Amino acid sequence: MFRSELLKLRTTRAAWIVAAVAWIGMIAVQALTVSLPRLVESLGTGSSDLPPDVAAELIPDLSALTDLGSPTLQRSILDLLALGPGSSNVGLTVMAMLVLGALIATTDLRTGGIVPTALITPSRPRILAAKAAAGATTAVIIGVGLIVLTALGLFVAITITPGADLALAPGEVLGIWGRGLAVLVLFTWLGQAIGTLIRGQVATLITVGALIIAEPILRGIVSFIGGGGAAITDWLPLGLGSLASVGPGAGVLAGPASLGALGGLAALAAWVLVLGFGGLQSFRRRDLA
């Protein structure tokens, strides 16, 4: 079953397109991050439209925020979710993983391939487990490619910055990458759980898109009304993924700072377990055809 599900993913263009989107998005974010100091530096030249007094006030702060030798920016470069220095967006990597999971869950239902699969393996939990294992394997393979890109981005950042060095301990670097891989797998399973619950491929993709768009908006509205304090929206899944990947204080999408990165990872896993259990019950009770 597992090899069959992997074969389905390897022989369809959708999985390759998802991987390409994640990798190209990472390259774009790395290129932008590495070029930020040069962009800030250009603001202080005569070609900038900024008034001299405004530029003199802004440039020191912007230079500190875009310092490629700082631990904060180096953590951002190593982030597999490719959220960028501000960490205020959902990011193409998150979108790609959710869509990958949605396609894994719904493609067989859309094409009717789930019927022969169920005839060969009548156990429906085994079918879902095989799909989950194939999704996790694919997410890890994509994540390994992202790790290579982040390592190259950090190498370039340190090389082109005079006096810069690796500001993070090796254990912290491995921790960021390890949590990033776990978050990629959890987002793939989250997309799969949503797809198993909804079943229709188009409806699932629309739901995933609505989640990506609506969560940051809802979080911003609630934060504005509540004055920036803790809110129930801090526990929504996309923010928890951001928290788990880059840690507390990552940005407007980060979950409750009191949780910490591992707490965010556990809370995101709880979302996956709840939705996955609902999807399993739905898959066991409903007709496949």
mmCIF file of C-alpha atoms in Angstrom:
data_model
loop_
_atom_site.group_PDB
_atom_site.id
_atom_site.type_symbol
_atom_site.label_atom_id
_atom_site.label_comp_id
_atom_site.label_asym_id
_atom_site.label_seq_id
_atom_site.Cartn_x
_atom_site.Cartn_y
_atom_site.Cartn_z
ATOM 1 C CA MET A 1 0.000 0.000 0.000
ATOM 2 C CA PHE A 2 2.711 2.475 0.972
ATOM 3 C CA ARG A 3 4.713 1.854 -2.195
ATOM 4 C CA SER A 4 1.530 2.075 -4.256
ATOM 5 C CA GLU A 5 0.699 5.492 -2.784
ATOM 6 C CA LEU A 6 4.254 6.693 -3.362
ATOM 7 C CA LEU A 7 4.043 5.488 -6.972
ATOM 8 C CA LYS A 8 0.847 7.491 -7.457
ATOM 9 C CA LEU A 9 2.609 10.621 -6.237
ATOM 10 C CA ARG A 10 5.778 10.020 -8.246
ATOM 11 C CA THR A 11 3.960 9.426 -11.519
ATOM 12 C CA THR A 12 1.664 12.460 -11.381
ATOM 13 C CA ARG A 13 2.706 16.001 -12.163
ATOM 14 C CA ALA A 14 0.823 17.520 -9.242
ATOM 15 C CA ALA A 15 3.322 16.399 -6.597
ATOM 16 C CA TRP A 16 6.251 17.632 -8.692
ATOM 17 C CA ILE A 17 4.544 20.992 -9.216
ATOM 18 C CA VAL A 18 3.914 21.301 -5.471
ATOM 19 C CA ALA A 19 7.593 20.566 -4.785
ATOM 20 C CA ALA A 20 8.701 23.076 -7.422
ATOM 21 C CA VAL A 21 6.461 25.780 -5.944
ATOM 22 C CA ALA A 22 7.933 25.182 -2.471
ATOM 23 C CA TRP A 23 11.518 25.249 -3.719
ATOM 24 C CA ILE A 24 11.069 28.281 -6.010
ATOM 25 C CA GLY A 25 9.320 30.150 -3.213
ATOM 26 C CA MET A 26 12.237 29.403 -0.898
ATOM 27 C CA ILE A 27 14.753 30.631 -3.500
ATOM 28 C CA ALA A 28 12.792 33.881 -3.900
ATOM 29 C CA VAL A 29 12.631 34.473 -0.136
ATOM 30 C CA GLN A 30 16.341 33.709 0.302
ATOM 31 C CA ALA A 31 17.271 36.070 -2.547
ATOM 32 C CA LEU A 32 15.141 38.851 -1.061
ATOM 33 C CA THR A 33 16.526 38.340 2.450
ATOM 34 C CA VAL A 34 20.135 38.333 1.299
ATOM 35 C CA SER A 35 19.592 41.477 -0.783
ATOM 36 C CA LEU A 36 17.861 43.427 2.010
ATOM 37 C CA PRO A 37 21.058 45.064 3.373
ATOM 38 C CA ARG A 38 21.893 46.340 -0.129
ATOM 39 C CA LEU A 39 18.371 47.741 -0.514
ATOM 40 C CA VAL A 40 18.613 49.517 2.847
ATOM 41 C CA GLU A 41 22.038 50.843 1.926
ATOM 42 C CA SER A 42 20.646 52.293 -1.307
ATOM 43 C CA LEU A 43 18.166 54.360 0.724
ATOM 44 C CA GLY A 44 21.073 56.390 2.082
ATOM 45 C CA THR A 45 22.429 57.300 -1.336
ATOM 46 C CA GLY A 46 21.515 60.328 -3.374
ATOM 47 C CA SER A 47 19.308 58.209 -5.665
ATOM 48 C CA SER A 48 16.780 57.636 -2.889
ATOM 49 C CA ASP A 49 13.564 59.678 -2.820
ATOM 50 C CA LEU A 50 13.621 59.806 0.978
ATOM 51 C CA PRO A 51 14.301 63.211 2.547
ATOM 52 C CA PRO A 52 17.806 63.245 4.127
ATOM 53 C CA ASP A 53 16.495 63.719 7.687
ATOM 54 C CA VAL A 54 14.036 60.807 7.314
ATOM 55 C CA ALA A 55 16.718 58.576 5.803
ATOM 56 C CA ALA A 56 19.142 59.455 8.609
ATOM 57 C CA GLU A 57 16.520 58.413 11.154
ATOM 58 C CA LEU A 58 15.343 55.227 9.440
ATOM 59 C CA ILE A 59 18.512 53.702 8.037
ATOM 60 C CA PRO A 60 20.224 52.799 11.362
ATOM 61 C CA ASP A 61 17.105 50.925 12.537
ATOM 62 C CA LEU A 62 16.594 49.191 9.181
ATOM 63 C CA SER A 63 20.271 48.252 9.033
ATOM 64 C CA ALA A 64 20.006 46.593 12.441
ATOM 65 C CA LEU A 65 16.880 44.675 11.378
ATOM 66 C CA THR A 66 18.478 43.458 8.134
ATOM 67 C CA ASP A 67 21.896 42.595 9.575
ATOM 68 C CA LEU A 68 22.704 39.191 8.041
ATOM 69 C CA GLY A 69 25.088 38.469 10.912
ATOM 70 C CA SER A 70 22.367 38.713 13.564
ATOM 71 C CA PRO A 71 20.956 35.517 15.137
ATOM 72 C CA THR A 72 17.383 36.633 14.421
ATOM 73 C CA LEU A 73 17.890 37.000 10.697
ATOM 74 C CA GLN A 74 19.936 33.809 10.472
ATOM 75 C CA ARG A 75 17.066 31.907 12.142
ATOM 76 C CA SER A 76 14.735 33.422 9.547
ATOM 77 C CA ILE A 77 17.010 32.247 6.720
ATOM 78 C CA LEU A 78 16.998 28.695 8.135
ATOM 79 C CA ASP A 79 13.196 28.608 8.494
ATOM 80 C CA LEU A 80 11.821 25.889 6.189
ATOM 81 C CA LEU A 81 8.437 27.647 5.980
ATOM 82 C CA ALA A 82 10.134 30.511 4.049
ATOM 83 C CA LEU A 83 8.179 33.141 5.953
ATOM 84 C CA GLY A 84 10.856 35.808 5.486
ATOM 85 C CA PRO A 85 12.358 38.144 8.082
ATOM 86 C CA GLY A 86 8.963 39.568 9.097
ATOM 87 C CA SER A 87 7.340 36.120 9.410
ATOM 88 C CA SER A 88 4.010 37.816 8.807
ATOM 89 C CA ASN A 89 2.774 35.808 5.849
ATOM 90 C CA VAL A 90 1.567 32.240 5.393
ATOM 91 C CA GLY A 91 4.206 31.526 2.770
ATOM 92 C CA LEU A 92 4.302 29.328 -0.321
ATOM 93 C CA THR A 93 5.726 26.369 1.598
ATOM 94 C CA VAL A 94 2.690 26.145 3.877
ATOM 95 C CA MET A 95 0.349 26.460 0.898
ATOM 96 C CA ALA A 96 2.262 23.744 -0.962
ATOM 97 C CA MET A 97 2.104 21.289 1.949
ATOM 98 C CA LEU A 98 -1.626 21.830 2.533
ATOM 99 C CA VAL A 99 -2.370 21.384 -1.174
ATOM 100 C CA LEU A 100 -0.192 18.262 -1.304
ATOM 101 C CA GLY A 101 -2.167 16.695 1.535
ATOM 102 C CA ALA A 102 -5.471 17.709 -0.051
ATOM 103 C CA LEU A 103 -4.476 16.087 -3.357
ATOM 104 C CA ILE A 104 -3.350 12.883 -1.632
ATOM 105 C CA ALA A 105 -6.717 12.603 0.110
ATOM 106 C CA THR A 106 -9.023 13.481 -2.777
ATOM 107 C CA THR A 107 -7.425 12.352 -6.055
ATOM 108 C CA ASP A 108 -8.416 8.690 -5.630
ATOM 109 C CA LEU A 109 -11.947 9.734 -4.688
ATOM 110 C CA ARG A 110 -12.193 12.019 -7.735
ATOM 111 C CA THR A 111 -10.911 9.430 -10.223
ATOM 112 C CA GLY A 112 -12.607 6.397 -8.667
ATOM 113 C CA GLY A 113 -9.265 4.749 -7.966
ATOM 114 C CA ILE A 114 -10.251 4.350 -4.347
ATOM 115 C CA VAL A 115 -12.603 1.455 -5.287
ATOM 116 C CA PRO A 116 -9.942 -0.996 -6.561
ATOM 117 C CA THR A 117 -7.703 0.145 -3.711
ATOM 118 C CA ALA A 118 -10.413 -0.812 -1.189
ATOM 119 C CA LEU A 119 -10.979 -4.153 -2.940
ATOM 120 C CA ILE A 120 -7.301 -5.043 -2.576
ATOM 121 C CA THR A 121 -7.059 -3.654 0.973
ATOM 122 C CA PRO A 122 -10.494 -3.693 2.653
ATOM 123 C CA SER A 123 -9.173 -2.088 5.845
ATOM 124 C CA ARG A 124 -9.939 1.619 5.475
ATOM 125 C CA PRO A 125 -7.657 2.724 8.342
ATOM 126 C CA ARG A 126 -4.809 0.962 6.519
ATOM 127 C CA ILE A 127 -5.619 2.892 3.344
ATOM 128 C CA LEU A 128 -5.497 6.212 5.198
ATOM 129 C CA ALA A 129 -2.326 5.175 7.046
ATOM 130 C CA ALA A 130 -0.611 4.353 3.749
ATOM 131 C CA LYS A 131 -1.638 7.715 2.299
ATOM 132 C CA ALA A 132 -0.392 9.486 5.445
ATOM 133 C CA ALA A 133 2.942 7.655 5.283
ATOM 134 C CA ALA A 134 3.361 8.506 1.593
ATOM 135 C CA GLY A 135 2.484 12.141 2.301
ATOM 136 C CA ALA A 136 4.978 12.317 5.163
ATOM 137 C CA THR A 137 7.715 10.787 3.014
ATOM 138 C CA THR A 138 7.053 13.266 0.214
ATOM 139 C CA ALA A 139 6.997 16.186 2.657
ATOM 140 C CA VAL A 140 10.337 15.110 4.131
ATOM 141 C CA ILE A 141 11.880 14.800 0.641
ATOM 142 C CA ILE A 142 10.671 18.314 -0.206
ATOM 143 C CA GLY A 143 11.937 19.463 3.198
ATOM 144 C CA VAL A 144 15.414 18.072 2.556
ATOM 145 C CA GLY A 145 15.523 20.162 -0.620
ATOM 146 C CA LEU A 146 14.458 23.187 1.424
ATOM 147 C CA ILE A 147 17.219 22.479 3.974
ATOM 148 C CA VAL A 148 19.805 22.533 1.185
ATOM 149 C CA LEU A 149 18.433 25.877 -0.062
ATOM 150 C CA THR A 150 18.430 27.434 3.423
ATOM 151 C CA ALA A 151 21.998 26.233 4.027
ATOM 152 C CA LEU A 152 23.074 27.816 0.730
ATOM 153 C CA GLY A 153 21.221 31.019 1.622
ATOM 154 C CA LEU A 154 22.949 31.226 5.008
ATOM 155 C CA PHE A 155 26.335 30.502 3.415
ATOM 156 C CA VAL A 156 25.837 33.318 0.892
ATOM 157 C CA ALA A 157 24.609 35.699 3.624
ATOM 158 C CA ILE A 158 27.679 35.100 5.773
ATOM 159 C CA THR A 159 30.064 35.227 2.814
ATOM 160 C CA ILE A 160 28.885 38.601 1.463
ATOM 161 C CA THR A 161 28.624 40.285 4.891
ATOM 162 C CA PRO A 162 31.936 41.649 6.183
ATOM 163 C CA GLY A 163 32.721 40.381 9.668
ATOM 164 C CA ALA A 164 29.675 38.091 9.789
ATOM 165 C CA ASP A 165 29.877 34.572 11.190
ATOM 166 C CA LEU A 166 27.458 31.808 12.108
ATOM 167 C CA ALA A 167 25.669 33.264 15.146
ATOM 168 C CA LEU A 168 23.777 30.075 16.031
ATOM 169 C CA ALA A 169 24.962 26.951 17.795
ATOM 170 C CA PRO A 170 24.941 23.746 15.707
ATOM 171 C CA GLY A 171 22.274 22.288 17.996
ATOM 172 C CA GLU A 172 19.980 25.262 17.353
ATOM 173 C CA VAL A 173 20.475 24.961 13.597
ATOM 174 C CA LEU A 174 19.557 21.267 13.707
ATOM 175 C CA GLY A 175 16.581 22.073 15.952
ATOM 176 C CA ILE A 176 15.181 24.636 13.486
ATOM 177 C CA TRP A 177 15.549 22.176 10.618
ATOM 178 C CA GLY A 178 14.104 19.272 12.626
ATOM 179 C CA ARG A 179 11.061 21.248 13.771
ATOM 180 C CA GLY A 180 10.653 22.562 10.227
ATOM 181 C CA LEU A 181 10.487 19.026 8.832
ATOM 182 C CA ALA A 182 7.936 18.056 11.493
ATOM 183 C CA VAL A 183 5.803 21.119 10.649
ATOM 184 C CA LEU A 184 5.896 20.252 6.929
ATOM 185 C CA VAL A 185 4.646 16.740 7.703
ATOM 186 C CA LEU A 186 1.918 18.052 10.016
ATOM 187 C CA PHE A 187 0.663 20.557 7.425
ATOM 188 C CA THR A 188 0.562 17.771 4.823
ATOM 189 C CA TRP A 189 -1.489 15.626 7.200
ATOM 190 C CA LEU A 190 -3.705 18.635 7.998
ATOM 191 C CA GLY A 191 -4.477 19.043 4.288
ATOM 192 C CA GLN A 192 -5.099 15.308 4.049
ATOM 193 C CA ALA A 193 -7.457 15.377 7.031
ATOM 194 C CA ILE A 194 -9.446 18.272 5.529
ATOM 195 C CA GLY A 195 -9.634 16.444 2.189
ATOM 196 C CA THR A 196 -10.794 13.206 3.812
ATOM 197 C CA LEU A 197 -13.527 15.061 5.654
ATOM 198 C CA ILE A 198 -14.759 17.035 2.637
ATOM 199 C CA ARG A 199 -13.968 14.387 -0.071
ATOM 200 C CA GLY A 200 -14.578 16.674 -3.072
ATOM 201 C CA GLN A 201 -11.284 17.887 -4.568
ATOM 202 C CA VAL A 202 -12.437 21.320 -5.681
ATOM 203 C CA ALA A 203 -14.285 21.946 -2.415
ATOM 204 C CA THR A 204 -11.212 20.856 -0.449
ATOM 205 C CA LEU A 205 -8.876 23.178 -2.355
ATOM 206 C CA ILE A 206 -11.307 26.066 -1.891
ATOM 207 C CA THR A 207 -11.463 25.332 1.841
ATOM 208 C CA VAL A 208 -7.669 25.216 2.111
ATOM 209 C CA GLY A 209 -7.421 28.507 0.211
ATOM 210 C CA ALA A 210 -10.037 30.087 2.457
ATOM 211 C CA LEU A 211 -8.097 28.965 5.540
ATOM 212 C CA ILE A 212 -4.881 30.478 4.181
ATOM 213 C CA ILE A 213 -6.584 33.799 3.452
ATOM 214 C CA ALA A 214 -8.974 33.998 6.392
ATOM 215 C CA GLU A 215 -6.725 33.062 9.318
ATOM 216 C CA PRO A 216 -4.300 36.029 9.055
ATOM 217 C CA ILE A 217 -7.227 38.412 8.502
ATOM 218 C CA LEU A 218 -9.190 37.031 11.457
ATOM 219 C CA ARG A 219 -6.101 37.074 13.659
ATOM 220 C CA GLY A 220 -5.389 40.707 12.731
ATOM 221 C CA ILE A 221 -8.970 41.810 13.412
ATOM 222 C CA VAL A 222 -9.134 40.066 16.788
ATOM 223 C CA SER A 223 -5.694 41.386 17.750
ATOM 224 C CA PHE A 224 -6.741 44.940 16.816
ATOM 225 C CA ILE A 225 -9.988 44.733 18.785
ATOM 226 C CA GLY A 226 -8.292 43.100 21.774
ATOM 227 C CA GLY A 227 -5.363 45.522 21.837
ATOM 228 C CA GLY A 228 -2.779 42.884 20.914
ATOM 229 C CA GLY A 229 -3.372 40.650 23.926
ATOM 230 C CA ALA A 230 -3.836 36.892 24.014
ATOM 231 C CA ALA A 231 -6.823 35.637 22.019
ATOM 232 C CA ILE A 232 -8.434 32.374 20.988
ATOM 233 C CA THR A 233 -7.227 32.985 17.416
ATOM 234 C CA ASP A 234 -3.659 32.471 18.656
ATOM 235 C CA TRP A 235 -4.479 28.754 18.653
ATOM 236 C CA LEU A 236 -5.371 28.532 14.961
ATOM 237 C CA PRO A 237 -3.223 26.048 13.011
ATOM 238 C CA LEU A 238 -1.247 28.283 10.640
ATOM 239 C CA GLY A 239 -0.026 30.490 13.480
ATOM 240 C CA LEU A 240 0.911 27.439 15.508
ATOM 241 C CA GLY A 241 3.001 26.180 12.582
ATOM 242 C CA SER A 242 4.819 29.499 12.426
ATOM 243 C CA LEU A 243 5.452 29.374 16.183
ATOM 244 C CA ALA A 244 6.741 25.801 16.000
ATOM 245 C CA SER A 245 9.065 26.593 13.125
ATOM 246 C CA VAL A 246 10.713 29.853 14.185
ATOM 247 C CA GLY A 247 9.778 30.214 17.844
ATOM 248 C CA PRO A 248 7.989 32.913 19.898
ATOM 249 C CA GLY A 249 7.837 36.473 18.591
ATOM 250 C CA ALA A 250 7.956 35.375 14.978
ATOM 251 C CA GLY A 251 5.251 37.761 13.791
ATOM 252 C CA VAL A 252 1.537 38.294 13.558
ATOM 253 C CA LEU A 253 0.942 34.652 12.645
ATOM 254 C CA ALA A 254 2.852 33.250 15.610
ATOM 255 C CA GLY A 255 0.731 31.462 18.188
ATOM 256 C CA PRO A 256 0.746 31.998 21.959
ATOM 257 C CA ALA A 257 4.293 33.035 22.874
ATOM 258 C CA SER A 258 3.966 31.323 26.256
ATOM 259 C CA LEU A 259 3.861 27.933 24.522
ATOM 260 C CA GLY A 260 7.300 28.004 22.976
ATOM 261 C CA ALA A 261 8.291 26.237 19.775
ATOM 262 C CA LEU A 262 7.751 22.694 21.061
ATOM 263 C CA GLY A 263 4.393 23.685 22.575
ATOM 264 C CA GLY A 264 3.337 25.102 19.220
ATOM 265 C CA LEU A 265 4.371 21.853 17.563
ATOM 266 C CA ALA A 266 2.313 19.835 20.056
ATOM 267 C CA ALA A 267 -0.730 22.094 19.608
ATOM 268 C CA LEU A 268 -0.498 21.798 15.814
ATOM 269 C CA ALA A 269 -0.256 18.019 16.200
ATOM 270 C CA ALA A 270 -3.439 18.141 18.291
ATOM 271 C CA TRP A 271 -5.234 19.910 15.406
ATOM 272 C CA VAL A 272 -4.072 17.161 13.041
ATOM 273 C CA LEU A 273 -5.158 14.395 15.424
ATOM 274 C CA VAL A 274 -8.641 15.860 15.917
ATOM 275 C CA LEU A 275 -9.275 16.489 12.205
ATOM 276 C CA GLY A 276 -7.599 13.214 11.252
ATOM 277 C CA PHE A 277 -9.828 11.264 13.623
ATOM 278 C CA GLY A 278 -12.889 12.984 12.154
ATOM 279 C CA GLY A 279 -11.687 12.153 8.656
ATOM 280 C CA LEU A 280 -11.128 8.518 9.611
ATOM 281 C CA GLN A 281 -14.646 8.190 11.007
ATOM 282 C CA SER A 282 -16.113 9.794 7.893
ATOM 283 C CA PHE A 283 -14.019 7.553 5.619
ATOM 284 C CA ARG A 284 -15.137 4.410 7.467
ATOM 285 C CA ARG A 285 -18.858 5.197 7.395
ATOM 286 C CA ARG A 286 -19.437 6.648 3.946
ATOM 287 C CA ASP A 287 -19.590 4.898 0.577
ATOM 288 C CA LEU A 288 -16.469 5.081 -1.538
ATOM 289 C CA ALA A 289 -18.098 5.171 -4.960
#
